[in-house]
Amino acid sequence: MINIPKGTKDMLPGDAPKWQYVEKTARDVAEIYGFKEIRTPVFEHTELFSRGVGDTTDIVNKEMYTFLDKGDRSVTLKPEGTAGAVRMFVENRGEFSSLPLKAYYLTPAFRYERPQAGRLREFHQFGLEMFGSDRPVADAEVIIAADTFLKRLGIEGAKLEINSIGCRECRARYHEALKSYFRPHLDEMCELCRERFEKNPLRILDCKNEECKKVAENAPEITDYLCDDCAAHFEGVKSLLRKEGINFTVNPRIVRGLDYYTRTVFEFVSDDIGAQGTVCGGGRYDYLISEIGGGNVPAIGFAAGIERLLLLMGNRGAKFPEGAVPEIYVGATDEKSNEEAFSLVAALRRANIYAEGDLMGRSVKAQLKYADKIGAKYVVILGERELSCGTAMVRCMKESKEESVKISNLEKYIKEARS
Ligand code: ATP
Ligand code: MG
């Protein structure tokens, strides 16, 4: 037997209602906030991610699914949604004359990681991106959209943590402060962090290595190094969130995984799903679009991991909508009646009724058992007698009651039973 690849999962038919519920909630929220769906390719030129995610990130350093295609081009399966959305924006810039452009996506993403609960090699993200505004209202709108999404799913326990990591100017001063702090500890730290020390010391704060985390505990905090503009921007975002009654804490340790984040960064974190507690992360990336060659356009977005949301909802006993069950099962006593049942089922479906019939050649007894198993609300069995007189007994499964109904009236009968 050939097994499923490590770190991937099938969505089984029984899980579909849960996934569809989360996806529908995502679409509903995106739409009332004015975001339109985009779809970008599952693979892109590798360079898009090394530039757009940043070559000092874990994603680019360790986690990408990169390969040469038959034309010897290096391509990579998308590890996240932002870079592709930015490429789409830049490439179609002419079509977006009035900003902001507000886009959302539901997409698979691929990262070569060590699989654990809530950490997969293929996972799924719901994300929003807003291109064109550098104002605190844009940050607040995106954060509130994320908050609305989580609340609609019944996830009240995820805490919002926010931070500002400033602009190039504040970051340069902060990098110096971090370097002076980390320099004497370099030999206690992991090899990657020693590299980060040279290239992007901010990334050290995101290291998952215990030793590095310990050293980082007393590192200087970015919030003390913000320039006046960035500090005022951060105050603006916080005050809008307060005004809207959104609870948050400032966590100066949040730096996020991507290199091109600026100013606002945020995460929704839950302690209900163990180590993989971040269900949603986002931030502002005012330099990314120019990095990809699209000029000076500020942007902000977030992405939420669907598997982690489902895990969290499962752990908290969330109520999911039930999957659809047949409104009626039309059984038959013999081969000839089964043909009539087949036509009846087809007609009911044309009238938009979820109907089922026997496809397996089961006995009447087995058909009744099966109809019950799939949760059919009504059951009718057609035989020679029913077909000749044009009426049949329709059984309401919930109330164990039977009623004689004209076969030509079944559609009306079922539709009336809906209300
Ligand atoms: P982590 O710190 O847990 O590795 P991250 O910072 O790498 O997360 P992001 O790049 O911000 O994650 O991705 C956004 C969201 O996507 C995360 O908050 C999480 O819910 C989800 N996510 C990220 N990586 C995985 C994965 N390997 N498996 C499942 N979900 C993931
Ligand atoms: Mg990660």
Coordinates of N, CA, C and O and ligand atoms in Angstrom, one line a residue, residues 58-59 63 111 113 119 208 308, ligand 2:
D58 N 13.2 31.4 8.9 CA 13.2 30.0 8.9 C 12.5 29.4 7.7 O 13.0 28.4 7.1
I59 N 11.5 30.1 7.2 CA 10.8 29.6 6.0 C 11.7 29.4 4.9 O 11.8 28.4 4.3
E63 N 12.6 25.7 5.3 CA 11.3 25.0 5.2 C 10.7 24.9 3.8 O 9.6 24.4 3.6
R111 N 5.4 23.8 3.9 CA 6.6 24.0 4.6 C 7.2 22.7 5.1 O 6.5 21.9 5.7
E113 N 8.6 21.0 7.6 CA 8.8 21.1 9.1 C 8.7 19.8 9.7 O 8.2 18.8 9.1
R119 N 1.0 21.3 13.3 CA 2.2 21.7 12.5 C 2.3 20.7 11.4 O 2.7 19.5 11.6
K208 N 13.5 29.4 18.4 CA 12.8 28.5 19.2 C 13.7 27.7 20.1 O 13.3 27.0 21.0
R308 N -5.1 24.7 12.6 CA -5.0 25.1 14.1 C -6.3 25.6 14.6 O -6.7 25.3 15.7
Ligands
MG2 MG 6.9 28.6 11.5

